[in-house]
Amino acid sequence: MAEPVPAAIGIGANLGDREAALSWAVQSLGHVEGVRVLKIAAAVETPAMVLPGSDETQPDFLNTVALVETTLDPLALLRVLQRMELAYGRPRLTGRERWAARVLDLDLLLYGDTVVAEEGLTVPHPGLAERWFVLKPLSEIAPDWVVPGLDQTVRELLAGVSCG
């Protein structure tokens, strides 16, 4: 059996009952074989990011981060997250539609001290260092985690971004 590895999972929603979506995701993670939920950060509410092709009028997001311990490899964990999104009613979209409002958004943010750069999976998450809505809750539960490839702690990265 593989040694457990800490991982950070971003959980967000901006459609429907956002609190229920976050709660469902946390509970569902707790039922995944090979995943143990260690901590959940307090949720933060922020405006939806305006990205190329996204709708500028999206509702606000509610975001949190779950700190887990897992024996799954990064790609297997990502696939679990994608199946959870589908089970909750979020289809996998591509192109411009991938930035649409969503009932649930799950992102693999960090996986131990591992850097992954392959088609379909980049760890640390590529937007991690610029996203207050991820760094703020992550800093609550893992402030001293050194982000691989950036060689800064979550706390240090948070100090360098604004919440707007």
PDB file of C-alpha atoms in Angstrom:
ATOM      1  CA  MET A   1       0.000   0.000   0.000  1.00  0.00           C
ATOM      2  CA  ALA A   2       1.239   3.478  -0.889  1.00  0.00           C
ATOM      3  CA  GLU A   3       2.240   5.928   1.824  1.00  0.00           C
ATOM      4  CA  PRO A   4      -0.420   8.633   2.354  1.00  0.00           C
ATOM      5  CA  VAL A   5       0.345  11.995   0.773  1.00  0.00           C
ATOM      6  CA  PRO A   6      -1.205  15.317   1.809  1.00  0.00           C
ATOM      7  CA  ALA A   7      -3.259  17.014  -0.885  1.00  0.00           C
ATOM      8  CA  ALA A   8      -5.235  20.233  -1.056  1.00  0.00           C
ATOM      9  CA  ILE A   9      -8.525  20.323  -2.931  1.00  0.00           C
ATOM     10  CA  GLY A  10     -10.274  23.544  -3.881  1.00  0.00           C
ATOM     11  CA  ILE A  11     -14.067  23.378  -3.612  1.00  0.00           C
ATOM     12  CA  GLY A  12     -16.288  26.078  -5.071  1.00  0.00           C
ATOM     13  CA  ALA A  13     -19.771  26.787  -6.390  1.00  0.00           C
ATOM     14  CA  ASN A  14     -21.632  29.774  -7.782  1.00  0.00           C
ATOM     15  CA  LEU A  15     -24.970  28.274  -8.844  1.00  0.00           C
ATOM     16  CA  GLY A  16     -27.783  26.810  -6.788  1.00  0.00           C
ATOM     17  CA  ASP A  17     -27.383  26.146  -3.091  1.00  0.00           C
ATOM     18  CA  ARG A  18     -23.667  26.861  -2.805  1.00  0.00           C
ATOM     19  CA  GLU A  19     -23.402  25.862   0.859  1.00  0.00           C
ATOM     20  CA  ALA A  20     -25.068  22.516   0.130  1.00  0.00           C
ATOM     21  CA  ALA A  21     -22.676  21.912  -2.770  1.00  0.00           C
ATOM     22  CA  LEU A  22     -19.611  22.508  -0.591  1.00  0.00           C
ATOM     23  CA  SER A  23     -21.012  20.335   2.168  1.00  0.00           C
ATOM     24  CA  TRP A  24     -21.843  17.528  -0.274  1.00  0.00           C
ATOM     25  CA  ALA A  25     -18.324  17.652  -1.715  1.00  0.00           C
ATOM     26  CA  VAL A  26     -16.679  17.420   1.705  1.00  0.00           C
ATOM     27  CA  GLN A  27     -18.936  14.549   2.774  1.00  0.00           C
ATOM     28  CA  SER A  28     -18.359  12.746  -0.526  1.00  0.00           C
ATOM     29  CA  LEU A  29     -14.587  13.111  -0.233  1.00  0.00           C
ATOM     30  CA  GLY A  30     -14.850  11.430   3.153  1.00  0.00           C
ATOM     31  CA  HIS A  31     -16.363   8.360   1.488  1.00  0.00           C
ATOM     32  CA  VAL A  32     -13.683   7.920  -1.183  1.00  0.00           C
ATOM     33  CA  GLU A  33     -11.470   4.902  -0.586  1.00  0.00           C
ATOM     34  CA  GLY A  34      -7.886   6.084  -0.234  1.00  0.00           C
ATOM     35  CA  VAL A  35      -8.864   9.615   0.858  1.00  0.00           C
ATOM     36  CA  ARG A  36      -9.113  10.890   4.431  1.00  0.00           C
ATOM     37  CA  VAL A  37     -10.342  14.426   5.083  1.00  0.00           C
ATOM     38  CA  LEU A  38      -8.130  16.148   7.657  1.00  0.00           C
ATOM     39  CA  LYS A  39      -9.304  19.778   7.718  1.00  0.00           C
ATOM     40  CA  ILE A  40     -11.780  22.070   6.003  1.00  0.00           C
ATOM     41  CA  ALA A  41     -11.243  25.822   5.820  1.00  0.00           C
ATOM     42  CA  ALA A  42     -13.958  28.380   6.397  1.00  0.00           C
ATOM     43  CA  ALA A  43     -15.668  29.331   3.152  1.00  0.00           C
ATOM     44  CA  VAL A  44     -15.027  32.686   1.499  1.00  0.00           C
ATOM     45  CA  GLU A  45     -17.339  34.506  -0.894  1.00  0.00           C
ATOM     46  CA  THR A  46     -15.866  36.354  -3.850  1.00  0.00           C
ATOM     47  CA  PRO A  47     -16.975  37.627  -7.237  1.00  0.00           C
ATOM     48  CA  ALA A  48     -16.522  35.157 -10.081  1.00  0.00           C
ATOM     49  CA  MET A  49     -13.235  35.585 -11.936  1.00  0.00           C
ATOM     50  CA  VAL A  50     -13.570  37.152 -15.360  1.00  0.00           C
ATOM     51  CA  LEU A  51     -11.548  34.939 -17.669  1.00  0.00           C
ATOM     52  CA  PRO A  52     -11.332  34.915 -21.458  1.00  0.00           C
ATOM     53  CA  GLY A  53     -14.658  33.609 -22.698  1.00  0.00           C
ATOM     54  CA  SER A  54     -16.362  33.760 -19.304  1.00  0.00           C
ATOM     55  CA  ASP A  55     -19.635  35.485 -18.542  1.00  0.00           C
ATOM     56  CA  GLU A  56     -18.923  38.721 -16.672  1.00  0.00           C
ATOM     57  CA  THR A  57     -22.324  38.584 -14.959  1.00  0.00           C
ATOM     58  CA  GLN A  58     -21.876  35.309 -13.066  1.00  0.00           C
ATOM     59  CA  PRO A  59     -23.066  35.042  -9.462  1.00  0.00           C
ATOM     60  CA  ASP A  60     -20.514  35.209  -6.654  1.00  0.00           C
ATOM     61  CA  PHE A  61     -18.554  32.081  -5.750  1.00  0.00           C
ATOM     62  CA  LEU A  62     -18.388  30.391  -2.389  1.00  0.00           C
ATOM     63  CA  ASN A  63     -14.992  28.669  -1.988  1.00  0.00           C
ATOM     64  CA  THR A  64     -13.223  26.527   0.545  1.00  0.00           C
ATOM     65  CA  VAL A  65     -10.265  24.158   0.617  1.00  0.00           C
ATOM     66  CA  ALA A  66     -10.101  20.634   1.977  1.00  0.00           C
ATOM     67  CA  LEU A  67      -6.847  19.256   3.294  1.00  0.00           C
ATOM     68  CA  VAL A  68      -6.814  15.503   2.733  1.00  0.00           C
ATOM     69  CA  GLU A  69      -4.440  12.610   3.042  1.00  0.00           C
ATOM     70  CA  THR A  70      -4.536  10.187   0.122  1.00  0.00           C
ATOM     71  CA  THR A  71      -2.993   6.998  -1.167  1.00  0.00           C
ATOM     72  CA  LEU A  72      -4.314   7.765  -4.662  1.00  0.00           C
ATOM     73  CA  ASP A  73      -1.861   9.070  -7.237  1.00  0.00           C
ATOM     74  CA  PRO A  74      -2.519  12.606  -8.551  1.00  0.00           C
ATOM     75  CA  LEU A  75      -4.261  11.520 -11.756  1.00  0.00           C
ATOM     76  CA  ALA A  76      -6.494   9.029  -9.929  1.00  0.00           C
ATOM     77  CA  LEU A  77      -7.426  11.738  -7.414  1.00  0.00           C
ATOM     78  CA  LEU A  78      -8.240  14.159 -10.243  1.00  0.00           C
ATOM     79  CA  ARG A  79     -10.502  11.551 -11.847  1.00  0.00           C
ATOM     80  CA  VAL A  80     -12.323  11.079  -8.531  1.00  0.00           C
ATOM     81  CA  LEU A  81     -12.893  14.849  -8.361  1.00  0.00           C
ATOM     82  CA  GLN A  82     -14.202  14.931 -11.937  1.00  0.00           C
ATOM     83  CA  ARG A  83     -16.602  12.037 -11.235  1.00  0.00           C
ATOM     84  CA  MET A  84     -17.840  13.885  -8.151  1.00  0.00           C
ATOM     85  CA  GLU A  85     -18.544  16.992 -10.245  1.00  0.00           C
ATOM     86  CA  LEU A  86     -20.501  14.905 -12.753  1.00  0.00           C
ATOM     87  CA  ALA A  87     -22.434  13.164  -9.967  1.00  0.00           C
ATOM     88  CA  TYR A  88     -23.445  16.570  -8.581  1.00  0.00           C
ATOM     89  CA  GLY A  89     -24.650  17.736 -11.989  1.00  0.00           C
ATOM     90  CA  ARG A  90     -21.709  19.600 -13.459  1.00  0.00           C
ATOM     91  CA  PRO A  91     -20.837  18.477 -16.972  1.00  0.00           C
ATOM     92  CA  ARG A  92     -17.240  18.608 -18.232  1.00  0.00           C
ATOM     93  CA  LEU A  93     -17.168  21.549 -20.606  1.00  0.00           C
ATOM     94  CA  THR A  94     -14.463  22.639 -23.016  1.00  0.00           C
ATOM     95  CA  GLY A  95     -13.500  25.806 -24.865  1.00  0.00           C
ATOM     96  CA  ARG A  96     -15.201  29.039 -23.828  1.00  0.00           C
ATOM     97  CA  GLU A  97     -17.858  27.120 -21.878  1.00  0.00           C
ATOM     98  CA  ARG A  98     -15.324  25.731 -19.406  1.00  0.00           C
ATOM     99  CA  TRP A  99     -15.449  29.080 -17.562  1.00  0.00           C
ATOM    100  CA  ALA A 100     -19.258  29.015 -17.231  1.00  0.00           C
ATOM    101  CA  ALA A 101     -20.990  29.292 -13.861  1.00  0.00           C
ATOM    102  CA  ARG A 102     -21.069  25.967 -12.048  1.00  0.00           C
ATOM    103  CA  VAL A 103     -22.932  24.068  -9.364  1.00  0.00           C
ATOM    104  CA  LEU A 104     -19.645  22.538  -8.176  1.00  0.00           C
ATOM    105  CA  ASP A 105     -15.984  23.063  -9.006  1.00  0.00           C
ATOM    106  CA  LEU A 106     -13.291  20.779  -7.600  1.00  0.00           C
ATOM    107  CA  ASP A 107      -9.600  21.438  -8.227  1.00  0.00           C
ATOM    108  CA  LEU A 108      -6.526  19.501  -7.179  1.00  0.00           C
ATOM    109  CA  LEU A 109      -4.397  22.368  -5.882  1.00  0.00           C
ATOM    110  CA  LEU A 110      -1.431  20.626  -4.258  1.00  0.00           C
ATOM    111  CA  TYR A 111      -0.234  17.042  -3.943  1.00  0.00           C
ATOM    112  CA  GLY A 112       2.554  16.755  -1.385  1.00  0.00           C
ATOM    113  CA  ASP A 113       5.751  18.222  -2.789  1.00  0.00           C
ATOM    114  CA  THR A 114       4.997  16.833  -6.247  1.00  0.00           C
ATOM    115  CA  VAL A 115       5.053  18.827  -9.463  1.00  0.00           C
ATOM    116  CA  VAL A 116       2.950  17.352 -12.279  1.00  0.00           C
ATOM    117  CA  ALA A 117       2.879  18.763 -15.800  1.00  0.00           C
ATOM    118  CA  GLU A 118       1.027  16.481 -18.154  1.00  0.00           C
ATOM    119  CA  GLU A 119      -1.928  16.803 -20.464  1.00  0.00           C
ATOM    120  CA  GLY A 120      -5.040  17.284 -18.363  1.00  0.00           C
ATOM    121  CA  LEU A 121      -3.249  17.775 -15.049  1.00  0.00           C
ATOM    122  CA  THR A 122      -0.953  20.460 -13.690  1.00  0.00           C
ATOM    123  CA  VAL A 123       0.024  20.438 -10.007  1.00  0.00           C
ATOM    124  CA  PRO A 124       0.415  22.805  -8.278  1.00  0.00           C
ATOM    125  CA  HIS A 125      -2.736  24.216  -9.818  1.00  0.00           C
ATOM    126  CA  PRO A 126      -1.606  26.786 -12.421  1.00  0.00           C
ATOM    127  CA  GLY A 127      -3.621  29.671 -10.955  1.00  0.00           C
ATOM    128  CA  LEU A 128      -2.858  28.954  -7.304  1.00  0.00           C
ATOM    129  CA  ALA A 129      -0.337  31.756  -6.726  1.00  0.00           C
ATOM    130  CA  GLU A 130      -2.683  34.483  -8.037  1.00  0.00           C
ATOM    131  CA  ARG A 131      -5.990  33.397  -6.539  1.00  0.00           C
ATOM    132  CA  TRP A 132      -6.873  34.958  -3.190  1.00  0.00           C
ATOM    133  CA  PHE A 133     -10.068  32.883  -2.991  1.00  0.00           C
ATOM    134  CA  VAL A 134      -7.899  29.733  -2.923  1.00  0.00           C
ATOM    135  CA  LEU A 135      -4.935  31.014  -0.931  1.00  0.00           C
ATOM    136  CA  LYS A 136      -7.072  32.553   1.843  1.00  0.00           C
ATOM    137  CA  PRO A 137      -8.817  29.321   2.878  1.00  0.00           C
ATOM    138  CA  LEU A 138      -5.682  27.250   2.194  1.00  0.00           C
ATOM    139  CA  SER A 139      -3.662  29.543   4.485  1.00  0.00           C
ATOM    140  CA  GLU A 140      -6.136  28.836   7.282  1.00  0.00           C
ATOM    141  CA  ILE A 141      -5.445  25.089   7.224  1.00  0.00           C
ATOM    142  CA  ALA A 142      -1.918  24.813   5.748  1.00  0.00           C
ATOM    143  CA  PRO A 143      -0.124  28.182   5.985  1.00  0.00           C
ATOM    144  CA  ASP A 144       3.387  26.710   6.044  1.00  0.00           C
ATOM    145  CA  TRP A 145       2.976  24.361   3.074  1.00  0.00           C
ATOM    146  CA  VAL A 146       5.827  25.186   0.687  1.00  0.00           C
ATOM    147  CA  VAL A 147       4.367  25.241  -2.817  1.00  0.00           C
ATOM    148  CA  PRO A 148       6.596  23.109  -5.034  1.00  0.00           C
ATOM    149  CA  GLY A 149       8.134  24.941  -7.948  1.00  0.00           C
ATOM    150  CA  LEU A 150       7.482  28.313  -6.317  1.00  0.00           C
ATOM    151  CA  ASP A 151       9.471  27.724  -3.113  1.00  0.00           C
ATOM    152  CA  GLN A 152       7.164  29.969  -1.098  1.00  0.00           C
ATOM    153  CA  THR A 153       4.736  29.058   1.617  1.00  0.00           C
ATOM    154  CA  VAL A 154       1.007  29.469   1.171  1.00  0.00           C
ATOM    155  CA  ARG A 155       1.173  32.303   3.728  1.00  0.00           C
ATOM    156  CA  GLU A 156       3.860  34.095   1.685  1.00  0.00           C
ATOM    157  CA  LEU A 157       1.877  33.713  -1.529  1.00  0.00           C
ATOM    158  CA  LEU A 158      -1.280  35.053   0.171  1.00  0.00           C
ATOM    159  CA  ALA A 159       0.623  38.141   1.326  1.00  0.00           C
ATOM    160  CA  GLY A 160       1.363  38.929  -2.321  1.00  0.00           C
ATOM    161  CA  VAL A 161      -2.215  38.907  -3.661  1.00  0.00           C
ATOM    162  CA  SER A 162      -5.265  41.097  -3.097  1.00  0.00           C
ATOM    163  CA  CYS A 163      -8.773  39.835  -2.476  1.00  0.00           C
ATOM    164  CA  GLY A 164     -10.278  41.829  -5.330  1.00  0.00           C
TER     165      GLY A 164
END
